[in-house]
Coordinates of C-alpha atoms in Angstrom, one line a residue:
Chain A
X1 CA 16.8 -46.4 -14.0
X2 CA 20.1 -46.8 -11.8
X3 CA 19.7 -47.5 -8.0
X4 CA 18.9 -44.7 -5.9
X5 CA 18.7 -43.9 -2.2
X6 CA 15.8 -42.6 -0.1
X7 CA 16.1 -41.7 3.3
X8 CA 12.6 -42.1 5.4
X9 CA 12.5 -39.8 8.3
X10 CA 9.5 -40.1 10.9
X11 CA 9.2 -40.4 14.4
X12 CA 6.4 -43.4 14.1
X13 CA 9.0 -45.9 14.2
X14 CA 6.9 -48.8 13.4
X15 CA 5.4 -47.0 10.4
X16 CA 8.6 -46.0 9.0
X17 CA 10.4 -49.2 9.3
X18 CA 7.2 -51.1 7.5
X19 CA 7.4 -48.5 4.9
X20 CA 11.0 -49.3 4.5
X21 CA 10.5 -52.8 4.3
X22 CA 7.7 -52.4 1.5
X23 CA 10.2 -50.1 -0.5
X24 CA 12.9 -52.9 -0.8
X25 CA 13.1 -52.9 -4.5
X26 CA 15.8 -53.6 -7.2
X27 CA 16.1 -50.0 -8.2
X28 CA 15.8 -48.3 -4.7
X29 CA 17.6 -48.4 -1.4
X30 CA 16.0 -47.2 1.6
X31 CA 17.3 -46.1 5.2
X32 CA 15.5 -44.7 8.2
X33 CA 15.6 -42.1 10.7
X34 CA 13.5 -41.4 13.6
X35 CA 13.9 -37.7 14.3
X36 CA 15.4 -34.5 12.6
X37 CA 18.8 -34.9 14.4
X38 CA 19.4 -38.7 13.3
X39 CA 18.2 -37.7 9.9
X40 CA 21.0 -35.0 9.7
X41 CA 23.5 -37.4 11.1
X42 CA 22.6 -40.1 8.4
X43 CA 22.8 -37.7 5.7
X44 CA 26.4 -36.5 6.9
X45 CA 27.4 -40.2 6.7
X46 CA 25.9 -40.5 3.0
X47 CA 23.6 -38.0 1.1
X48 CA 20.7 -39.8 -0.1
X49 CA 19.1 -38.8 -3.6
X50 CA 15.5 -38.2 -1.9
X51 CA 14.3 -37.8 1.5
X52 CA 10.9 -38.6 2.7
X53 CA 10.2 -36.3 5.8
X54 CA 7.7 -36.2 8.5
X55 CA 6.9 -32.5 9.6
X56 CA 6.0 -32.9 13.3
X57 CA 8.8 -34.7 15.3
X58 CA 10.5 -34.2 18.5
X59 CA 13.7 -32.0 18.7
X60 CA 14.5 -30.7 15.0
X61 CA 11.2 -30.9 13.2
X62 CA 10.5 -31.5 9.9
X63 CA 10.2 -27.9 8.6
X64 CA 13.7 -27.1 10.2
X65 CA 15.3 -30.2 8.7
X66 CA 13.9 -29.2 5.3
X67 CA 15.3 -25.7 5.6
X68 CA 18.9 -27.2 6.5
X69 CA 18.7 -29.7 3.6
X70 CA 18.0 -27.2 0.9
X71 CA 20.5 -24.8 2.2
X72 CA 23.3 -27.5 2.6
X73 CA 22.4 -30.3 0.5
X74 CA 20.2 -28.5 -2.3
X75 CA 20.4 -31.7 -4.7
X76 CA 18.5 -33.9 -2.3
X77 CA 14.8 -33.9 -3.2
X78 CA 12.7 -33.7 -0.1
X79 CA 9.1 -35.0 -0.3
X80 CA 7.0 -34.1 3.0
X81 CA 4.6 -37.0 4.1
X82 CA 2.6 -36.1 7.0
X83 CA -0.5 -36.8 8.9
X84 CA -0.6 -33.3 10.7
X85 CA 0.0 -30.6 8.2
X86 CA -2.1 -27.7 7.3
X87 CA -2.5 -25.8 4.1
X88 CA 0.0 -23.1 5.6
X89 CA 2.5 -25.9 6.2
X90 CA 2.0 -27.0 2.4
X91 CA 2.7 -23.5 1.3
X92 CA 5.7 -23.0 3.6
X93 CA 7.1 -26.4 2.8
X94 CA 6.8 -25.7 -1.0
X95 CA 8.3 -22.1 -0.6
X96 CA 11.3 -23.9 1.1
X97 CA 11.8 -26.0 -1.9
X98 CA 10.1 -29.3 -1.1
X99 CA 9.5 -31.5 -4.2
X100 CA 6.1 -32.7 -3.2
X101 CA 3.7 -32.8 -0.1
X102 CA 1.9 -35.9 0.6
X103 CA -0.7 -36.5 3.3
X104 CA -0.6 -39.8 5.3
X105 CA -1.6 -42.5 4.7
X106 CA -0.4 -42.5 1.0
X107 CA -0.8 -45.2 -1.4
X108 CA 2.5 -47.0 -1.8
X109 CA 2.1 -46.9 -5.6
X110 CA 1.7 -43.1 -5.5
X111 CA 4.6 -42.9 -3.2
X112 CA 6.9 -44.8 -5.5
X113 CA 5.8 -42.8 -8.5
X114 CA 6.5 -39.6 -6.8
X115 CA 9.9 -40.8 -5.6
X116 CA 10.8 -41.7 -9.0
X117 CA 9.9 -38.4 -10.3
X118 CA 11.9 -36.8 -7.6
X119 CA 15.0 -38.7 -8.4
X120 CA 14.5 -37.9 -12.1
X121 CA 14.3 -34.2 -11.2
X122 CA 17.5 -34.5 -9.5
X123 CA 19.2 -36.2 -12.3
X124 CA 17.7 -33.6 -14.8
X125 CA 19.1 -30.4 -12.8
X126 CA 22.5 -29.2 -12.9
X127 CA 24.3 -30.1 -9.5
X128 CA 24.8 -27.5 -7.1
X129 CA 27.6 -27.6 -4.3
X130 CA 26.8 -29.3 -1.0
X131 CA 28.2 -27.4 2.1
X132 CA 27.5 -30.5 4.3
X133 CA 29.9 -29.3 7.1
X134 CA 27.7 -26.6 8.4
X135 CA 24.4 -28.7 8.6
Chain B
X1 CA -19.5 -21.9 24.3
X2 CA -17.3 -19.1 24.3
X3 CA -14.8 -18.6 21.5
X4 CA -12.0 -19.6 23.6
X5 CA -13.7 -22.8 24.7
X6 CA -14.7 -23.6 21.1
X7 CA -11.0 -23.0 20.0
X8 CA -9.7 -25.4 22.7
X9 CA -12.1 -28.1 21.6
X10 CA -11.2 -27.7 18.1
X11 CA -7.4 -27.8 18.9
X12 CA -7.6 -31.1 20.8
X13 CA -10.0 -32.8 18.1
X14 CA -7.5 -31.6 15.6
X15 CA -4.6 -32.9 17.5
X16 CA -6.1 -36.4 18.1
X17 CA -7.4 -36.8 14.7
X18 CA -3.8 -36.2 13.3
X19 CA -2.7 -39.0 15.8
X20 CA -5.5 -41.2 14.4
X21 CA -4.0 -40.5 11.0
X22 CA -0.7 -41.8 12.3
X23 CA -2.2 -44.9 13.6
X24 CA -4.1 -45.5 10.4
X25 CA -1.1 -45.1 8.1
X26 CA 0.8 -47.7 10.3
X27 CA -1.9 -50.1 10.0
X28 CA -2.2 -49.6 6.3
X29 CA 1.6 -50.2 5.7
X30 CA 1.5 -53.4 8.0
X31 CA -1.7 -54.6 5.9
X32 CA 0.3 -53.7 2.8
X33 CA 3.3 -55.6 3.9
X34 CA 1.3 -58.7 4.5
X35 CA -0.2 -58.5 1.1
X36 CA 3.3 -57.9 -0.3
X37 CA 4.7 -61.0 1.5
X38 CA 1.5 -63.1 0.4
X39 CA 1.8 -62.2 -3.1
X40 CA 5.6 -63.1 -3.5
X41 CA 4.6 -66.8 -4.0
X42 CA 1.1 -66.6 -4.9
X43 CA 1.1 -70.1 -6.3
X44 CA 2.2 -71.9 -3.3
X45 CA -0.6 -73.6 -1.3
X46 CA 0.3 -72.2 2.2
X47 CA -2.3 -72.8 4.7
X48 CA -5.1 -70.2 4.9
X49 CA -3.2 -68.1 2.2
X50 CA -6.6 -67.0 0.5
X51 CA -8.1 -66.0 3.8
X52 CA -5.1 -64.1 4.8
X53 CA -4.9 -62.2 1.6
X54 CA -8.8 -61.4 1.9
X55 CA -8.3 -60.3 5.4
X56 CA -5.3 -58.1 4.5
X57 CA -7.3 -56.6 1.7
X58 CA -10.4 -55.9 4.2
X59 CA -8.1 -54.0 6.7
X60 CA -6.7 -51.8 3.8
X61 CA -10.3 -51.0 2.8
X62 CA -11.4 -50.0 6.3
X63 CA -8.4 -47.9 6.9
X64 CA -9.4 -46.0 3.6
X65 CA -12.7 -45.4 5.1
X66 CA -11.2 -44.6 8.5
X67 CA -9.1 -41.9 6.7
X68 CA -12.2 -40.2 5.1
X69 CA -13.9 -40.0 8.5
X70 CA -10.8 -38.7 10.2
X71 CA -10.3 -36.2 7.4
X72 CA -14.0 -35.1 8.0
X73 CA -13.2 -34.8 11.8
X74 CA -10.1 -32.8 11.0
X75 CA -11.8 -30.4 8.9
X76 CA -14.5 -30.0 11.3
X77 CA -12.0 -29.4 14.1
X78 CA -10.3 -26.6 11.9
X79 CA -13.5 -24.9 11.6
X80 CA -13.3 -23.9 15.2
X81 CA -9.8 -22.2 14.8
X82 CA -11.1 -18.6 14.1
X83 CA -14.3 -16.9 15.0
X84 CA -14.2 -15.4 11.5
X85 CA -12.9 -16.9 8.5
X86 CA -13.3 -16.9 4.6
X87 CA -14.9 -20.0 3.5
X88 CA -16.1 -21.5 0.2
X89 CA -19.8 -22.6 0.7
X90 CA -19.0 -25.5 -1.9
X91 CA -16.5 -27.0 0.5
X92 CA -18.8 -26.1 3.4
X93 CA -21.9 -27.8 2.2
X94 CA -19.9 -31.1 0.9
X95 CA -18.5 -31.0 4.6
X96 CA -22.1 -30.7 6.1
X97 CA -23.3 -33.6 3.8
X98 CA -20.4 -35.5 4.9
X99 CA -20.8 -34.9 8.6
X100 CA -24.9 -35.3 8.7
X101 CA -24.7 -38.7 6.6
X102 CA -25.1 -40.9 9.4
X103 CA -28.1 -38.9 10.7
X104 CA -29.7 -39.0 7.2
X105 CA -28.9 -42.8 6.9
X106 CA -30.7 -43.4 10.2
X107 CA -33.7 -41.5 8.7
X108 CA -33.6 -43.6 5.5
X109 CA -32.8 -40.6 3.2
X110 CA -30.4 -40.0 0.9
X111 CA -28.1 -36.9 1.5
X112 CA -26.1 -35.4 -1.1
X113 CA -24.2 -32.1 -1.8
X114 CA -24.3 -30.4 -5.2
X115 CA -21.6 -27.8 -5.8
X116 CA -22.1 -24.3 -7.4
X117 CA -20.7 -23.5 -10.6
X118 CA -17.9 -21.5 -9.3
X119 CA -16.6 -20.8 -5.7
X120 CA -18.9 -18.9 -3.4
X121 CA -16.5 -17.2 -0.8
X122 CA -17.9 -15.8 2.3
X123 CA -16.4 -14.4 5.7
X124 CA -18.4 -15.8 8.4
X125 CA -18.1 -17.9 11.8
X126 CA -17.4 -21.2 10.2
X127 CA -18.5 -23.2 13.4
X128 CA -21.8 -21.4 14.4
X129 CA -22.7 -21.4 10.5
X130 CA -22.1 -25.4 10.5
X131 CA -24.3 -25.7 13.6
X132 CA -27.1 -23.7 11.8
X133 CA -26.8 -25.7 8.7
X134 CA -26.8 -28.8 10.8
X135 CA -30.0 -27.7 12.6
X136 CA -31.5 -26.8 9.1
X137 CA -30.6 -30.2 8.0
X138 CA -32.1 -31.9 10.9
X139 CA -35.5 -30.2 10.3
X140 CA -35.5 -31.1 6.6
X141 CA -34.6 -34.8 7.5
X142 CA -37.5 -34.8 9.8
X143 CA -39.8 -33.5 7.1
X144 CA -38.8 -35.5 4.4
X145 CA -40.4 -38.9 3.6
X146 CA -38.4 -42.2 3.9
X147 CA -36.6 -43.1 0.9
X148 CA -36.5 -39.7 -0.6
X149 CA -33.6 -37.4 -1.4
X150 CA -32.3 -34.2 0.2
X151 CA -29.8 -31.9 -1.3
X152 CA -27.6 -29.3 0.3
X153 CA -26.4 -26.8 -2.3
X154 CA -24.9 -23.2 -2.5
X155 CA -26.6 -21.0 -4.8
X156 CA -27.3 -17.3 -5.7
X157 CA -30.5 -15.9 -4.9
X158 CA -31.3 -12.1 -6.0
X159 CA -27.3 -12.0 -6.4
X160 CA -26.7 -12.9 -2.8
X161 CA -25.0 -16.2 -1.8
X162 CA -27.2 -18.7 -0.2
X163 CA -27.5 -22.2 0.8
X164 CA -30.4 -24.3 -0.2
X165 CA -31.4 -27.6 1.5
X166 CA -34.3 -28.9 -0.4
X167 CA -36.0 -32.3 -1.6
X168 CA -35.1 -33.4 -5.3
X169 CA -36.3 -32.5 -7.6
X170 CA -37.0 -29.1 -6.4
X171 CA -34.4 -26.5 -7.2
X172 CA -33.4 -23.1 -5.3
X173 CA -35.2 -20.3 -6.3
X174 CA -33.7 -17.5 -8.3
X175 CA -35.5 -15.0 -6.7
X176 CA -37.0 -14.7 -3.1
X177 CA -40.5 -15.9 -3.3
X178 CA -42.7 -13.3 -1.7
X179 CA -44.7 -15.7 0.6
X180 CA -41.6 -17.2 2.4
X181 CA -41.7 -17.5 6.2
X182 CA -39.3 -18.2 8.8
X183 CA -39.5 -21.9 9.6
X184 CA -41.0 -22.2 13.1
X185 CA -39.0 -25.6 13.9
X186 CA -36.1 -23.4 13.8
X187 CA -37.1 -20.9 16.0
X188 CA -34.2 -21.6 18.7
X189 CA -31.7 -20.5 16.1
X190 CA -33.0 -17.0 15.7
X191 CA -30.3 -15.5 18.0
X192 CA -27.5 -16.8 15.8
X193 CA -29.0 -15.3 12.5
X194 CA -27.9 -11.7 13.3
X195 CA -24.2 -12.8 14.3
X196 CA -24.1 -14.9 11.0
X197 CA -25.8 -12.1 8.9
X198 CA -28.2 -14.5 7.4
X199 CA -32.1 -14.9 7.1
X200 CA -33.7 -18.3 7.0
X201 CA -36.7 -18.8 4.6
X202 CA -39.0 -21.8 4.7
X203 CA -40.2 -22.0 1.0
X204 CA -42.8 -24.5 1.6
X205 CA -45.5 -21.9 1.4
X206 CA -44.2 -21.0 -2.0
X207 CA -44.8 -24.6 -3.3
X208 CA -41.1 -25.6 -2.9
X209 CA -39.8 -28.2 -0.6
X210 CA -36.7 -26.8 0.9
X211 CA -35.3 -24.2 3.4
X212 CA -33.2 -21.1 2.2
X213 CA -30.5 -19.6 4.0
X214 CA -29.8 -16.5 2.6
X215 CA -26.7 -14.5 3.6
X216 CA -27.3 -10.4 3.8

């Protein structure tokens, strides 16, 4: 598998930095963002293959980031990783196109497995046109 | 408590339990990172390496335990969301066994839940039903012998949904025994029965060691 880019988005800075450090692997490059706005800025500078996204964040919340990502960057696979989601949130996230919905804390091995599946899913599907200027 | 007070309590507990999950997630990843670093060169004889690996593993195990507890707390908090909601008795009885585990442990009694073969959905007041089941479990724990086992399980009695709390190996009755009586030690809860649309039967007089909560 070639190297793929993952963007981790969570306002729990220590959590997301530590997770990013643990995800330093030969076939994976991880970046971090600490709120929705920053995540969209990072995406504008370089589109990731997969985004791991918390739902409850100050400012633009995760659900809105997901909505914008699927609208403007439909090829990016978004995995929700939250400690606060309800069944209703999960249904809504999946309806908006989230690749998977995980609860915090997650086992690293499971997260890596889902990340690889998400990347493979991206590679297996015909690419859609990104409309990043509007995001 | 009024429904407004119950909903407020539930909202605050749910919010705090979500925050605890975030804390546990950070602790888990930090312990995991320690393990990752320590495993990079396992052959080295770094001072206290084995003790550090063991300590990191213990942190991870305790986090997993904490997650189970906080998930139970979170489900309990969400039972206060609505005054009436559809619930699956399989899920509710598993939750009650979890919530009452500590009380059972203190009484030296094994408490477990046994699911019904299919979902048993009812519309009820989830919080008040939990209170009723907790009170019934308290009574059964008081009556049970130390070292014995108690089972809470959904069932159908005369086609109606029910919850059976009984001492193993007694099984819930298929039909309502004619001699069943209202348990006197649950008398304080009699006011909730109408609201919850249930009847409670003490099956001891029918030769069964258990209490039956039957939905109307």
